[in-house]
Each structure stands twice: as structure tokens, then as C-alpha cells.
Amino acid sequence: MAKEADPTLGYLTRKDTEVRLPRPTRVKNKTPAPIQITAEQILREARERQEAEIRPPKQKITDATELSEYWLRKRKKFEDLIRRVRWNISVWIKYTQWEESQKDFNRARSVWERALKVDYRNHTLWLKYAEVEMKNKFINHARNVWDRAVTLLPRVDQLWYKYIHMEEMLGNVAGARQIFERWMSWMPDQQGWLSYIKFELRYNEIERARQIFERFVQCHPKVAAWIRYAKFEMKNGEAARSRNVYERAVEKLADDEEAKQLFVAFAEFEERCKESERARSIYKFALDHILKGRAEDLYRKFVAFEKQCGDKEGIEDAIVGKRRFQYEDEVRKNPLNYDSWFDYIRLEENVGKRDRIREVYERAISNVPPAEEKRYWQRYIFLWINYALYEELDAEDVERTRDVYRECLKLIPHEKFSFAKLWLLAAQFEIRQLNLKAARQILGNAIGKAPKDKIFKKYIEIELQLGNIDCGRKLYEKYLEWAPENCYAWSKYAELERSLCETERARAIFELAIAQPALDMPELLWKAYIDFEISEGEFERTRELYERLLDRTKHLKVWISYAKFEASAMEEDAKGSDLAEDDLQEHHHEQKKQCIQHARRVFEKAINYYRTSAPELKEERAMLLEEWLNMESSFGELGDISLVQAKLPKKLKKRRQMVSEDVPAGYEEYIDYMFPGETQTTNLKILEAAYKWKKQKISNED
């Protein structure tokens, strides 16, 4: 028991304190009962079984004595309640209602007055008090109550409304007007003023209503108040007065936050008066004075107005103005958002106003990126490019185009980064103007300030198209001085010399290229050099090149390429002989055999290298043998497949342990190759290791 006790529960155990819920009844038979009970039947039975409500017995009073006792008992009960809960207003109201039901109005008034002494700020008491007086047709008493109520609580609008309503129902219009004037002296909210105006309009007092409106807009100088005033004048057929009200409102509230509604109402008023030009002027004035962020609805109304009342040009101007407003808002929020500038410029270009387009371009390019990092300038630089292309193609202004390119190139910090595209566009523009000197000057400056591959390639291409070979050679030399590791440049330079039949110069260029200590793609350069020598028919030089390449790398592809070259070199050499047809065939057969022998010698040399110097590269060795086998098959009768088949390895599927972060992570299967000559050697190695282990064990025992 001590083990089960919990110190937080005193002497009780958890078993004593746990809540035991009743076990749910298991229903064994789930088939429907023969007699079904509806929900209606359940409710009816519940209603029938309800007990009858206990009501107090009715008391019949037969004489005055019983009546006075009843009054005394009820009053004592109410007085006791009041003494206990004096601040409970509902008790006072029940007390007064009972006195009213007994037709003792003086006592009822006395109770109301006592209640008001307790809490005169409770307007509900005043309302109930006055309603009792009105219900029993004590009009002067009611007036007295209302007068006291509005004097003590002038900010409770309901009291004023009830008081005025009573006077109006009694036909006392002058009294009601006097009460309204008392109320207006307290400067109530807009609804109070509007109630006064409606009161005057009910009695066709238009001039009085107009005067009240004047006082209303002075008390509440809001847009809604002025619009109501103007609509009131318009409703009474006073268009000139209504326009005057709108104009006064615009003078006072042009800079208000809600001025948009005023302008829209003014413009719609002019539309109803068939004054389209006035409405258009109002819309334009509003769009110039209202902040862009608040003018979306105004633009929508303006577009709708132009579609309804304007011509095609006006509609297009309205739509463009709306979109222009959106772009202005975007570039105002983030002037470095160049995509917004592109959209804005495209809009202005569609409109076609040249001065406006140039203004937007100038504003856009003035937003220079804050940091001198190329990623920030990549979008910005296209603003300049588009500006230059616009001046050249659309505006056809050559001097402005030249100035745009010049200013842009001056702005870019070429010491940190540059844009080859811009240099090339500027040079191509000068070429289109037939100004080769200026184009060469631009490209020369580009090479001097910010050399790039694109600039060199395009400059060389231009000079070669013009037939300036010496210029092209000088540019290639500068290109290679700037990027000696560029294999593309070396190959193209050599290709140029070869196209000019300068074989020795091309060979010298290739020799210089492969002698470079670092190259970006040496395999392409060696391939180009080898292909060059093969095309020249220099097979001995080609073999020397392959040998030099093998001194640098023993890659599998080099061996295969070397073997394929040997397989085809002698065959190509035999094509140009002048022997008879039979002798030619025999000579060709002999040359083919010699070719195959050379290819086999290369394969043997490769296999020997992989067996002795790189035994771990089993897969490359197997691939080399497969390539050799395919080549022997392609030789036909001259090929000897058995020569290779004896050297082919066996494929073995093995497992090895995988290690992830120095922890064993399971096993993986891999393909291993077992070559014919390695089986016995492996077994001998195992025996030798076992012998060493046995010998070491015996020496340890001794």
C-alpha cells in the first residue's frame, strides 16, 4: 500500500482517485425492433409527463379595507426591495408601474422623482417617466419631464427625438422648431442636423432648410455634408446653386482625404447637366491633385466617363492615363524596380509621343544601381540598350544614339566588370553608319579596358570579313596573350592559317599551343592537331603526336583513337598508287595486313600498360579488349578473334561494405573482372600469405 501511495494525494492512492466511467452496454442483437418509436412520439410523451405549472391563487378584494391592506402590503414589499437594492432601476420601474396600474399618479410621480434622485443620468428612467405621462395624456407634465431631461442630458439624442416627436404629433410645429434650435446649439452629429432639415422639408420650408444646410456645413465641414447640400439644391431644381455648393466645397476640401468622393460627385453632377467638358476638366483636375495611391476608383470612373461621353482619342488617353498612373505608383515606391520601368517605357512607346518617351527613358537610366556589382547592373544595362535602339530605329536620330552609347560606356565601372554586349552593339551601330574607324576604335577600347571572349571573336570576325588578314592575326595574338589557356582561340588561329595554306604556320601554332603549361580543354586541342596532321597526310608526324600524347596521359580513349588511326592510316596511303589492278589489290592486301599489325601492336602495348602499371583499372582494360575484339571482327578474313578471346576476362559479381562517415552502412554489389593470367597468381599469393602466417605462429610459440 505504501508503494502505491502518492505524496501529492495524501493517504489516497491513484486507484482511489481515478475516475471510473460506466462500461458501455454492448448491444448483442442489432436487428431493428418490431415496434419503432418516432421522434414525434418521444416529444409527445415528454410533453404529457410534464408537471402542471404552479400558479399563485387569485385574490378577490371585496371592500375598501381589504384594498387598503393590499396597497399597504405591496408598498411595504416595494419599499423593502428599494432599501435592499436601491441602485436596481428595474425595481423602481416596477414600483411606478404598479402605482400607475392603481391609478395613483401622484404616488407614481413621487416614485419617479425618487428614482431620478438616485440616478438622473440614466436616460431610460427619463424615457419611461415621459412615456407614462404621455400615455395617460398629462401633456404638460410630459413637457416638463422632457424639458428637464434634455437640460440635464443634452448629448442623448434619443431624448431630443422623443421630445420633438411629441410636439410634432400634437401639431406644435413652432414648439418643435424651437426644440430643434435648442438642440442645434449643442452642435450634434450629422444625423441631428439632417433630422432638422427633414422636419423643415416636411412642411415645405425650403428656405429654412437651405439656411440649416449652411449652418450644417459650417458645423460639419465634411465631404458628405457638402454633397448632401448640393444634392438638396439639385433636387429642388437649383442647378446653379448646386454647382456653387460644389465649387465652394472644392475650394475648402481639395486636399481632404475624402476629396475623391467630392470630385466624383461633382463630375457626375456635371454629366447629369450635360456638361461633358466641365466633367472632363473636373476629372483631370482631381487626378492632378489627389495622391496616386487613392485615385484608382477615380481613374475607373474617368475611363467609364470617356467611354460614355468621349471620342476614341479621349478613351485611349483615359486608359493610358490609368495605366500610367499605376506605373508611376510602382516606380515611386521602388525606383530600382527596372521591370516596372520597362513596362512603363513600353506603354509610352505604344502611345508614340517622342518627348514623353525620352523623358521616361531619362528618368529610368538616372536610377543607377547603388552597388558596383554586376548582378545589380544586368537588368539596368538593358534600359540603355533599349534607349539606344529606340533612338536609332524609331526616332532615327544618329547623334543621340551615339551619345547614348557613349554615356553608357562612360558610366560602367570597367575596372570591376563590363558588358561585352554593349561594346558590340555600339561597334555594330557604327558599322551600320559605315564608320569603320569609329567601330575599330570602340572595339579597341573594349579590348584595352575590358577584354572578353565575345569581343575578340566578333572583332576578328569583322576584320576577316573585311579581308584584313594581318589585322586578324594581330587580334589572335592579342587574344592569346590575354588568354593563353584558351584552346578555342589556338584552334581557330591554326584553322585560319590552314585556310590560307600556311601549313607550317599552322603547325607552329599547334606546337606553341600544346606547349602551354595550362589549357582549359587540352583534349580538343590535341584532337584538332592530330586531325590536321592526318588531313595533311603526315602519318609519321601523327604517330609522333600520339606518342607524345601518351607520354602525358594514358587515357583509354587515347589508346583506342591511336589504334583506330593505325588501322586506317596505311589503307589511306595505298589509295594513291599507280599499279595495275591485280597488283593494286595485292598491294592493298599487304598494306592492310601491315595496318592490322600496327593496330595490334598498339593494343598489345595498351594491355601491357594496364596489366603492369595500372592493374586497378580493370574496367578500362576490359573495355579496351572489347574494342579490340570489335576491331578484329571488322577486319573480316584478316582479323583473328581468337587472339583477343583468350585474353577476355570473366565477370564476377561481388559484394563490398559501404562506409558512410566512418560507419559501416551495409553492402553493395559490384562487377569485378578476373583476367586469365591472374587466377594462378592470386592463388599463389594466398598460399604465400598462409605460409608466412604459419611461420610467424611457430616463431611466436618458440
XYZ file of C-alpha atoms in Angstrom:
702
model
C 0.000 0.000 0.000
C 2.897 2.314 0.781
C 4.307 1.737 -2.669
C 1.064 2.832 -4.310
C 0.653 5.984 -2.182
C 1.243 9.275 -3.901
C 2.692 12.162 -1.810
C 0.585 14.698 -3.741
C -2.653 12.853 -2.838
C -2.133 12.421 0.930
C -3.082 8.928 2.098
C -5.060 8.168 -1.054
C -3.738 6.058 -3.874
C -4.151 6.709 -7.563
C -6.541 3.788 -7.740
C -8.829 5.534 -5.190
C -8.805 8.814 -7.104
C -9.166 7.617 -10.673
C -12.482 8.298 -12.394
C -14.314 5.113 -13.285
C -16.633 5.552 -16.211
C -19.532 3.151 -16.654
C -18.819 0.405 -19.079
C -20.759 0.940 -22.323
C -23.536 -1.532 -22.844
C -22.775 -3.962 -25.584
C -25.693 -4.472 -27.923
C -25.694 -8.074 -28.991
C -28.802 -8.017 -31.156
C -28.557 -5.201 -33.719
C -31.607 -6.100 -35.744
C -34.402 -3.459 -35.802
C -37.154 -3.796 -33.157
C -40.612 -4.821 -34.365
C -42.171 -1.623 -32.926
C -40.370 1.551 -33.991
C -40.609 4.749 -31.886
C -40.588 8.048 -33.768
C -39.091 11.317 -32.550
C -42.570 12.856 -32.570
C -43.823 10.174 -30.158
C -40.893 10.766 -27.791
C -41.573 14.527 -27.698
C -45.305 13.989 -27.159
C -44.718 11.650 -24.230
C -42.252 14.095 -22.689
C -44.858 16.871 -23.009
C -47.549 14.740 -21.431
C -45.381 13.810 -18.457
C -44.537 17.413 -17.581
C -45.925 18.596 -14.273
C -48.506 21.370 -14.243
C -47.162 24.885 -13.653
C -47.739 26.139 -10.108
C -49.585 29.437 -10.208
C -50.471 31.590 -7.211
C -54.171 31.717 -6.390
C -56.180 34.699 -7.494
C -57.142 37.089 -4.716
C -60.533 38.816 -4.790
C -60.890 42.093 -2.949
C -64.440 42.766 -1.748
C -64.251 46.026 0.273
C -62.089 49.144 0.819
C -60.456 47.733 3.929
C -59.022 44.771 2.019
C -57.921 47.118 -0.746
C -56.060 49.378 1.670
C -54.422 46.335 3.269
C -53.398 45.117 -0.191
C -51.918 48.553 -1.024
C -50.067 48.661 2.276
C -48.676 45.171 1.805
C -47.492 45.801 -1.774
C -45.978 49.197 -0.950
C -44.164 47.750 2.040
C -42.818 44.994 -0.193
C -41.574 47.513 -2.804
C -40.077 49.808 -0.151
C -38.230 46.889 1.412
C -36.887 45.937 -2.020
C -35.735 49.507 -2.652
C -33.953 49.655 0.675
C -32.092 46.457 -0.206
C -31.287 47.167 -3.892
C -31.578 50.893 -4.228
C -29.462 51.054 -7.393
C -31.527 48.473 -9.263
C -33.541 50.583 -11.724
C -35.877 47.739 -12.682
C -37.254 47.695 -9.095
C -38.096 51.418 -9.315
C -39.766 50.900 -12.713
C -41.894 48.011 -11.403
C -42.863 50.122 -8.388
C -44.008 53.029 -10.612
C -45.842 50.711 -12.986
C -47.758 49.210 -10.065
C -48.717 52.643 -8.774
C -49.792 53.561 -12.318
C -51.927 50.416 -12.503
C -53.662 51.524 -9.266
C -54.336 54.934 -10.906
C -52.434 56.719 -8.145
C -50.441 59.034 -10.461
C -49.224 61.374 -7.738
C -47.623 58.491 -5.877
C -46.201 57.229 -9.212
C -44.667 60.653 -9.904
C -43.226 60.669 -6.400
C -41.571 57.297 -7.031
C -40.201 58.511 -10.400
C -38.728 61.586 -8.746
C -37.103 59.469 -6.025
C -35.664 57.194 -8.713
C -34.251 60.183 -10.610
C -32.559 61.386 -7.441
C -30.808 58.025 -7.276
C -29.555 58.064 -10.930
C -30.625 61.022 -13.033
C -28.012 60.196 -15.708
C -29.916 57.050 -16.684
C -31.838 58.216 -19.732
C -34.044 55.113 -19.629
C -35.701 56.491 -16.487
C -36.482 59.769 -18.250
C -37.887 57.935 -21.266
C -40.142 55.707 -19.150
C -41.250 58.653 -16.989
C -42.195 60.764 -20.005
C -43.937 57.865 -21.751
C -46.096 57.254 -18.660
C -47.154 60.911 -18.651
C -47.913 60.871 -22.378
C -49.771 57.585 -22.198
C -52.069 58.981 -19.553
C -52.395 62.276 -21.507
C -50.657 64.501 -18.975
C -49.110 66.647 -21.730
C -47.789 69.489 -19.595
C -46.284 67.033 -17.130
C -44.666 65.252 -20.085
C -43.306 68.559 -21.436
C -41.883 69.292 -18.033
C -40.190 65.880 -17.896
C -38.747 66.210 -21.441
C -37.529 69.712 -20.754
C -35.730 68.647 -17.592
C -34.300 65.581 -19.405
C -32.774 67.485 -22.357
C -31.449 70.139 -19.976
C -29.648 67.588 -17.815
C -28.654 65.194 -20.647
C -28.229 67.278 -23.820
C -25.951 64.751 -25.508
C -28.531 61.952 -25.500
C -30.088 62.256 -28.949
C -32.994 59.935 -28.172
C -34.410 62.374 -25.626
C -34.435 65.183 -28.211
C -36.042 62.942 -30.836
C -38.825 61.854 -28.454
C -39.473 65.409 -27.252
C -39.668 66.753 -30.841
C -41.819 63.834 -31.945
C -44.312 64.528 -29.141
C -44.611 68.205 -30.077
C -44.961 67.363 -33.751
C -47.674 64.795 -33.021
C -49.505 67.474 -31.040
C -49.248 69.815 -34.042
C -46.986 72.247 -32.213
C -44.628 72.881 -35.173
C -43.272 76.130 -33.732
C -42.524 74.380 -30.425
C -40.799 71.538 -32.258
C -38.721 74.055 -34.254
C -37.770 75.814 -31.020
C -36.645 72.495 -29.525
C -34.583 71.786 -32.686
C -32.900 75.164 -32.317
C -32.044 74.397 -28.690
C -30.606 71.079 -29.836
C -28.568 72.611 -32.683
C -26.935 74.985 -30.222
C -25.214 71.913 -28.776
C -23.773 71.066 -32.257
C -24.979 67.469 -32.506
C -23.786 64.909 -35.050
C -24.807 64.891 -38.707
C -27.956 62.856 -38.095
C -29.387 65.551 -35.812
C -28.905 68.242 -38.464
C -30.394 66.013 -41.148
C -33.441 65.370 -38.915
C -33.950 69.124 -38.559
C -33.675 69.541 -42.347
C -36.186 66.731 -42.969
C -38.530 68.329 -40.424
C -38.495 71.614 -42.346
C -38.935 69.833 -45.668
C -41.996 68.028 -44.344
C -43.609 71.450 -44.022
C -42.158 72.728 -47.380
C -39.897 75.247 -45.688
C -37.218 75.157 -48.425
C -35.551 78.418 -47.470
C -35.346 77.404 -43.822
C -33.856 74.050 -44.879
C -31.272 75.882 -47.027
C -30.275 78.047 -44.058
C -29.967 74.942 -41.879
C -27.756 73.335 -44.549
C -25.487 76.383 -44.462
C -25.146 76.055 -40.688
C -24.720 72.268 -41.096
C -21.706 72.506 -43.468
C -20.151 75.109 -41.181
C -20.572 72.831 -38.170
C -19.523 69.648 -40.029
C -17.237 70.673 -42.933
C -17.069 67.156 -44.320
C -17.321 65.937 -47.898
C -20.529 64.013 -47.201
C -22.201 67.159 -45.774
C -21.356 69.275 -48.834
C -22.523 66.525 -51.199
C -25.867 66.315 -49.347
C -26.222 70.074 -49.587
C -25.518 70.029 -53.332
C -27.940 67.153 -53.920
C -30.598 69.045 -51.942
C -30.231 72.038 -54.273
C -30.257 69.788 -57.331
C -33.401 68.031 -56.098
C -35.121 71.389 -55.851
C -34.113 72.275 -59.430
C -31.427 74.783 -58.443
C -28.537 73.629 -60.695
C -26.676 76.928 -60.372
C -26.898 76.833 -56.574
C -25.803 73.188 -56.583
C -22.757 73.998 -58.763
C -21.924 76.874 -56.427
C -22.037 74.489 -53.458
C -19.689 72.042 -55.221
C -17.262 74.827 -56.123
C -17.194 76.111 -52.538
C -16.620 72.549 -51.320
C -13.705 72.058 -53.751
C -12.088 75.290 -52.565
C -12.243 74.183 -48.932
C -11.738 70.418 -49.208
C -9.486 69.917 -52.269
C -6.737 68.478 -50.053
C -9.015 66.419 -47.806
C -8.582 62.643 -47.567
C -12.137 62.104 -48.880
C -11.844 64.664 -51.681
C -12.075 61.829 -54.230
C -15.787 61.333 -53.427
C -16.388 65.077 -53.799
C -14.765 65.200 -57.245
C -16.683 62.131 -58.418
C -19.998 63.599 -57.213
C -19.190 66.969 -58.836
C -18.288 65.294 -62.147
C -21.423 63.127 -62.092
C -23.486 66.287 -61.402
C -21.981 67.940 -64.496
C -22.708 64.797 -66.511
C -26.367 64.966 -65.489
C -26.362 68.604 -66.562
C -24.975 67.514 -69.995
C -21.752 69.455 -69.355
C -19.219 66.882 -70.630
C -16.315 69.311 -70.924
C -16.845 70.545 -67.371
C -16.947 66.934 -66.121
C -13.744 66.091 -68.039
C -11.995 69.123 -66.565
C -13.091 68.127 -63.070
C -11.744 64.582 -63.548
C -8.404 65.869 -64.824
C -8.155 68.435 -62.004
C -8.884 65.682 -59.487
C -6.277 63.308 -60.980
C -3.659 66.053 -60.753
C -4.417 66.895 -57.105
C -5.191 63.533 -55.496
C -2.402 61.201 -54.401
C -1.820 58.371 -56.832
C -2.452 55.709 -54.236
C -6.001 56.920 -53.636
C -7.069 57.595 -57.213
C -7.817 54.087 -58.519
C -11.598 54.451 -58.295
C -11.325 57.939 -59.760
C -9.430 56.578 -62.765
C -12.049 53.882 -63.199
C -14.815 56.486 -63.193
C -12.865 58.647 -65.616
C -12.415 55.755 -68.054
C -16.109 54.907 -67.831
C -16.971 58.563 -68.462
C -14.722 58.738 -71.522
C -16.218 55.528 -72.896
C -19.668 57.024 -72.497
C -19.118 60.641 -73.496
C -15.697 60.887 -75.166
C -14.321 60.072 -78.606
C -11.793 57.367 -79.485
C -8.807 59.542 -78.674
C -10.258 60.536 -75.327
C -10.947 56.904 -74.409
C -7.396 55.875 -75.294
C -5.974 58.789 -73.298
C -8.053 57.795 -70.282
C -6.938 54.155 -70.449
C -3.304 55.131 -70.963
C -3.596 57.626 -68.122
C -4.872 54.899 -65.817
C -2.017 52.558 -66.686
C 0.456 55.440 -66.499
C -0.783 56.155 -63.001
C -0.193 52.525 -61.991
C 3.369 52.548 -63.324
C 4.096 55.914 -61.709
C 2.960 54.486 -58.404
C 5.185 51.426 -58.823
C 8.338 53.356 -59.754
C 7.666 55.851 -56.982
C 7.580 53.055 -54.405
C 10.697 51.336 -55.783
C 12.678 53.334 -58.369
C 15.188 50.453 -58.708
C 12.495 48.046 -59.945
C 13.661 48.065 -63.573
C 10.888 45.716 -64.744
C 8.343 48.428 -63.879
C 10.389 50.935 -65.909
C 10.421 48.541 -68.886
C 6.617 48.230 -68.737
C 6.231 51.998 -68.369
C 8.512 52.658 -71.364
C 6.660 50.093 -73.458
C 3.393 51.878 -72.671
C 4.800 55.253 -73.734
C 6.273 53.751 -76.916
C 2.828 52.414 -77.822
C 1.386 55.911 -77.342
C 4.146 57.306 -79.569
C 4.838 60.707 -78.006
C 8.575 61.137 -78.551
C 9.217 63.738 -75.852
C 7.343 61.687 -73.277
C 9.269 58.523 -74.236
C 12.620 60.262 -73.914
C 11.593 61.745 -70.567
C 10.717 58.313 -69.174
C 13.966 56.824 -70.541
C 15.990 59.603 -68.911
C 14.197 59.107 -65.591
C 14.775 55.350 -65.783
C 18.521 55.492 -66.535
C 19.034 58.061 -63.769
C 18.346 55.298 -61.213
C 21.879 53.873 -61.185
C 22.331 50.687 -59.080
C 23.755 51.563 -55.655
C 26.439 48.837 -55.606
C 29.172 48.193 -58.172
C 28.332 44.513 -58.582
C 27.446 43.063 -61.940
C 24.308 41.254 -60.732
C 22.714 44.611 -59.837
C 23.537 46.076 -63.269
C 22.357 43.242 -65.503
C 18.764 44.492 -65.799
C 19.701 48.170 -65.623
C 22.015 48.000 -68.644
C 19.123 46.924 -70.889
C 17.471 50.300 -70.256
C 20.424 51.918 -72.032
C 20.351 49.330 -74.816
C 16.620 49.843 -75.419
C 17.113 53.621 -75.307
C 19.836 53.443 -77.971
C 17.796 51.106 -80.173
C 14.778 53.419 -79.882
C 16.818 56.454 -80.919
C 18.323 54.557 -83.851
C 15.311 52.648 -85.183
C 12.243 54.668 -84.176
C 13.491 58.233 -83.724
C 16.212 57.779 -86.418
C 18.465 60.181 -84.581
C 22.051 59.012 -85.183
C 23.754 61.586 -82.974
C 21.525 60.897 -79.986
C 22.127 57.157 -80.439
C 25.888 57.733 -80.454
C 25.569 59.896 -77.331
C 23.538 57.215 -75.545
C 26.171 54.538 -76.238
C 28.985 56.912 -75.229
C 27.362 57.908 -71.929
C 26.532 54.320 -71.062
C 30.094 53.110 -71.708
C 31.387 56.011 -69.646
C 29.070 55.117 -66.732
C 30.037 51.430 -66.398
C 32.956 50.762 -63.973
C 35.068 48.696 -66.396
C 37.773 48.091 -63.773
C 35.325 45.845 -61.860
C 33.073 44.460 -64.578
C 31.900 45.181 -68.091
C 29.303 44.134 -70.663
C 30.575 42.739 -73.963
C 27.084 43.040 -75.445
C 27.147 46.813 -75.076
C 30.566 47.214 -76.714
C 29.476 45.040 -79.635
C 26.181 46.888 -80.113
C 27.994 50.216 -80.159
C 30.507 48.902 -82.741
C 27.786 47.354 -84.916
C 25.890 50.643 -84.846
C 28.973 52.452 -86.214
C 29.367 49.775 -88.890
C 25.752 50.340 -89.948
C 26.630 54.020 -90.282
C 29.632 52.960 -92.485
C 32.020 54.395 -89.907
C 34.623 51.605 -89.675
C 37.158 53.811 -87.955
C 34.807 54.519 -85.047
C 33.829 50.817 -84.830
C 37.515 49.780 -84.660
C 38.118 52.436 -82.032
C 35.242 51.139 -79.887
C 36.369 47.518 -80.151
C 39.982 48.538 -79.475
C 38.876 50.391 -76.341
C 36.904 47.327 -75.319
C 39.968 45.082 -75.654
C 42.067 47.587 -73.767
C 39.635 48.258 -70.905
C 37.647 45.040 -70.535
C 38.827 42.177 -72.796
C 36.312 39.371 -73.225
C 35.970 36.309 -75.437
C 32.917 37.676 -77.232
C 34.668 40.928 -78.095
C 37.742 39.191 -79.508
C 35.645 36.730 -81.544
C 33.415 39.430 -83.021
C 36.307 41.790 -83.742
C 38.250 39.025 -85.500
C 35.140 38.003 -87.442
C 34.604 41.592 -88.622
C 38.234 42.003 -89.750
C 38.260 38.654 -91.577
C 35.007 39.514 -93.338
C 36.649 42.733 -94.474
C 39.656 40.691 -95.715
C 42.166 42.169 -93.233
C 44.205 39.013 -92.603
C 47.120 40.800 -90.896
C 44.671 42.544 -88.564
C 43.067 39.191 -87.786
C 46.471 37.669 -86.961
C 47.319 40.555 -84.638
C 43.984 40.201 -82.903
C 44.531 36.455 -82.460
C 47.954 37.207 -80.956
C 46.409 39.697 -78.510
C 43.656 37.187 -77.768
C 46.225 34.510 -76.920
C 48.315 36.926 -74.883
C 45.228 37.673 -72.814
C 44.045 34.028 -72.568
C 46.915 31.610 -73.375
C 44.918 28.710 -71.906
C 42.049 29.151 -74.387
C 42.108 26.108 -76.663
C 39.311 27.530 -78.826
C 41.459 30.530 -79.731
C 44.508 28.355 -80.575
C 42.380 26.044 -82.756
C 40.730 28.908 -84.630
C 44.072 30.647 -85.182
C 45.554 27.457 -86.618
C 42.414 26.913 -88.694
C 42.824 30.421 -90.135
C 46.428 29.702 -91.166
C 45.453 26.367 -92.673
C 42.677 28.041 -94.687
C 45.388 30.374 -96.040
C 47.517 27.289 -96.977
C 50.092 28.320 -94.359
C 50.758 24.748 -93.178
C 53.999 25.490 -91.356
C 52.491 28.456 -89.542
C 49.503 26.346 -88.510
C 51.848 23.563 -87.269
C 53.914 26.086 -85.338
C 50.757 27.477 -83.721
C 49.687 23.981 -82.687
C 53.157 23.316 -81.229
C 53.011 26.536 -79.233
C 49.526 25.622 -78.029
C 50.362 22.164 -76.705
C 53.473 23.566 -75.041
C 51.356 25.818 -72.801
C 51.532 24.861 -69.105
C 47.750 25.173 -68.594
C 44.904 24.644 -71.051
C 41.164 24.695 -70.471
C 40.314 21.838 -72.897
C 43.573 20.134 -73.973
C 41.810 17.078 -75.425
C 40.111 19.256 -78.083
C 43.415 20.917 -78.968
C 45.271 17.597 -79.359
C 42.417 16.204 -81.434
C 42.481 19.272 -83.703
C 46.295 18.925 -84.107
C 46.051 15.202 -84.896
C 43.195 15.763 -87.363
C 45.267 18.500 -89.002
C 48.247 16.167 -89.498
C 46.008 13.358 -90.774
C 44.364 15.706 -93.277
C 47.832 16.719 -94.453
C 48.764 13.017 -94.906
C 51.623 13.250 -92.394
C 51.205 9.805 -90.770
C 54.643 9.729 -89.194
C 54.038 13.091 -87.564
C 50.661 11.786 -86.423
C 52.322 8.773 -84.771
C 54.786 11.056 -83.062
C 51.906 13.167 -81.802
C 50.134 10.104 -80.407
C 53.335 9.001 -78.677
C 53.820 12.463 -77.175
C 50.199 12.456 -76.058
C 50.643 9.027 -74.447
C 53.629 10.388 -72.557
C 51.262 12.896 -70.985
C 48.174 10.755 -70.473
C 47.354 7.061 -70.757
C 43.638 7.584 -71.078
C 41.592 4.784 -72.616
C 40.220 6.988 -75.405
C 43.757 7.929 -76.484
C 44.738 4.255 -76.890
C 41.574 3.471 -78.850
C 41.999 6.525 -81.086
C 45.641 5.593 -81.708
C 44.669 2.033 -82.644
C 41.928 3.199 -84.994
C 44.337 5.588 -86.648
C 46.831 2.756 -87.216
C 44.036 0.593 -88.610
C 43.214 3.168 -91.281
C 46.492 5.020 -91.931
C 48.159 2.536 -94.296
C 44.914 1.969 -96.096
C 44.666 5.650 -96.956
C 48.315 5.649 -98.016
C 47.628 2.936 -100.550
C 44.898 4.756 -102.359
C 47.127 6.976 -104.448
C 49.413 4.279 -106.052
C 49.640 3.818 -109.891
C 49.923 -0.014 -110.046
C 47.828 -2.386 -112.194
C 44.510 -3.550 -110.818
C 45.715 -7.030 -109.700
C 48.946 -5.646 -108.328
C 46.987 -2.875 -106.670
C 44.718 -5.360 -104.929
C 47.679 -7.402 -103.776
C 49.463 -4.279 -102.590
C 46.374 -3.158 -100.809
C 46.087 -6.566 -99.138
C 49.668 -6.346 -97.906
C 49.197 -2.811 -96.670
C 46.054 -3.885 -94.861
C 47.932 -6.654 -93.066
C 50.651 -4.230 -92.059
C 47.980 -1.790 -90.850
C 46.367 -4.522 -88.724
C 49.756 -5.441 -87.250
C 50.366 -1.825 -86.242
C 46.924 -1.622 -84.639
C 47.525 -4.893 -82.750
C 50.868 -3.572 -81.570
C 49.110 -0.518 -80.101
C 46.529 -2.714 -78.393
C 49.250 -5.003 -77.020
C 51.130 -2.012 -75.686
C 47.972 -0.680 -74.032
C 47.089 -4.059 -72.488
C 50.615 -4.402 -71.189
C 50.440 -0.941 -69.600
C 47.136 -1.714 -67.845
C 48.426 -5.115 -66.662
C 51.704 -3.854 -65.222
C 51.363 -0.156 -64.406
C 47.655 0.195 -63.655
C 46.272 -3.188 -62.533
C 43.463 -1.484 -60.575
C 41.893 -0.140 -63.821
C 40.234 -3.457 -64.662
C 37.148 -1.956 -66.225
C 39.194 0.180 -68.669
C 41.253 -2.881 -69.547
C 38.080 -4.880 -70.235
C 36.676 -2.081 -72.403
C 39.930 -1.946 -74.359
C 39.722 -5.686 -75.028
C 36.120 -5.359 -76.195
C 37.153 -2.570 -78.573
C 39.986 -4.761 -79.858
C 37.565 -7.646 -80.372
C 35.186 -5.437 -82.341
C 38.043 -4.193 -84.495
C 39.227 -7.753 -85.223
C 35.664 -8.623 -86.216
C 35.578 -5.658 -88.602
C 38.797 -6.844 -90.348
C 36.946 -9.873 -91.754
C 39.287 -12.618 -93.040
C 42.379 -10.738 -91.916
C 41.134 -10.473 -88.345
C 41.943 -13.004 -85.636
C 39.222 -13.070 -82.972
C 40.815 -15.934 -81.049
C 43.795 -13.709 -80.327
C 41.584 -11.454 -78.232
C 39.150 -14.037 -76.856
C 41.954 -15.755 -74.956
C 42.547 -12.502 -73.082
C 38.939 -11.618 -72.282
C 38.134 -11.537 -68.535
C 35.345 -13.207 -66.599
C 32.734 -11.008 -64.961
C 32.249 -11.727 -61.270
C 29.502 -10.263 -59.114
C 30.894 -9.372 -55.688
C 29.844 -7.541 -52.549
C 31.717 -4.920 -50.617
C 30.980 -2.986 -47.468
C 29.788 0.601 -47.792
C 31.126 3.184 -45.346
C 29.300 6.429 -44.541
C 31.127 8.892 -42.266
C 33.470 6.136 -40.985
C 30.481 3.971 -40.037
C 29.512 0.762 -41.915
C 26.349 1.376 -43.934
C 25.580 -2.015 -45.447
C 26.829 -3.805 -48.538
C 26.676 -3.080 -52.265
C 27.137 -5.299 -55.278
C 29.692 -4.544 -57.967
C 31.153 -6.205 -61.055
C 34.736 -7.403 -60.835
C 36.849 -8.723 -63.697
C 39.063 -11.821 -63.448
C 41.624 -11.988 -66.255
C 43.017 -15.376 -67.345
C 46.608 -14.790 -66.258
C 45.691 -13.548 -62.793
C 43.941 -16.645 -61.329
C 47.039 -18.699 -60.505
C 48.932 -15.655 -59.315
C 46.145 -14.868 -56.885
C 46.134 -18.434 -55.534
C 49.927 -18.332 -55.125
C 49.626 -15.079 -53.226
C 47.102 -16.670 -50.870
C 49.401 -19.683 -50.266
C 52.359 -17.410 -49.690
C 50.409 -15.366 -47.152
C 49.280 -18.566 -45.360
C 52.877 -19.824 -45.211
C 54.056 -16.548 -43.706
C 51.292 -16.665 -41.107
C 52.196 -20.281 -40.134
C 55.857 -19.435 -39.861
C 55.126 -16.406 -37.656
C 52.894 -18.509 -35.397
C 55.628 -21.154 -34.879
C 58.223 -18.485 -34.052
C 55.837 -16.934 -31.504
C 55.313 -20.319 -29.815
C 59.125 -20.889 -29.590
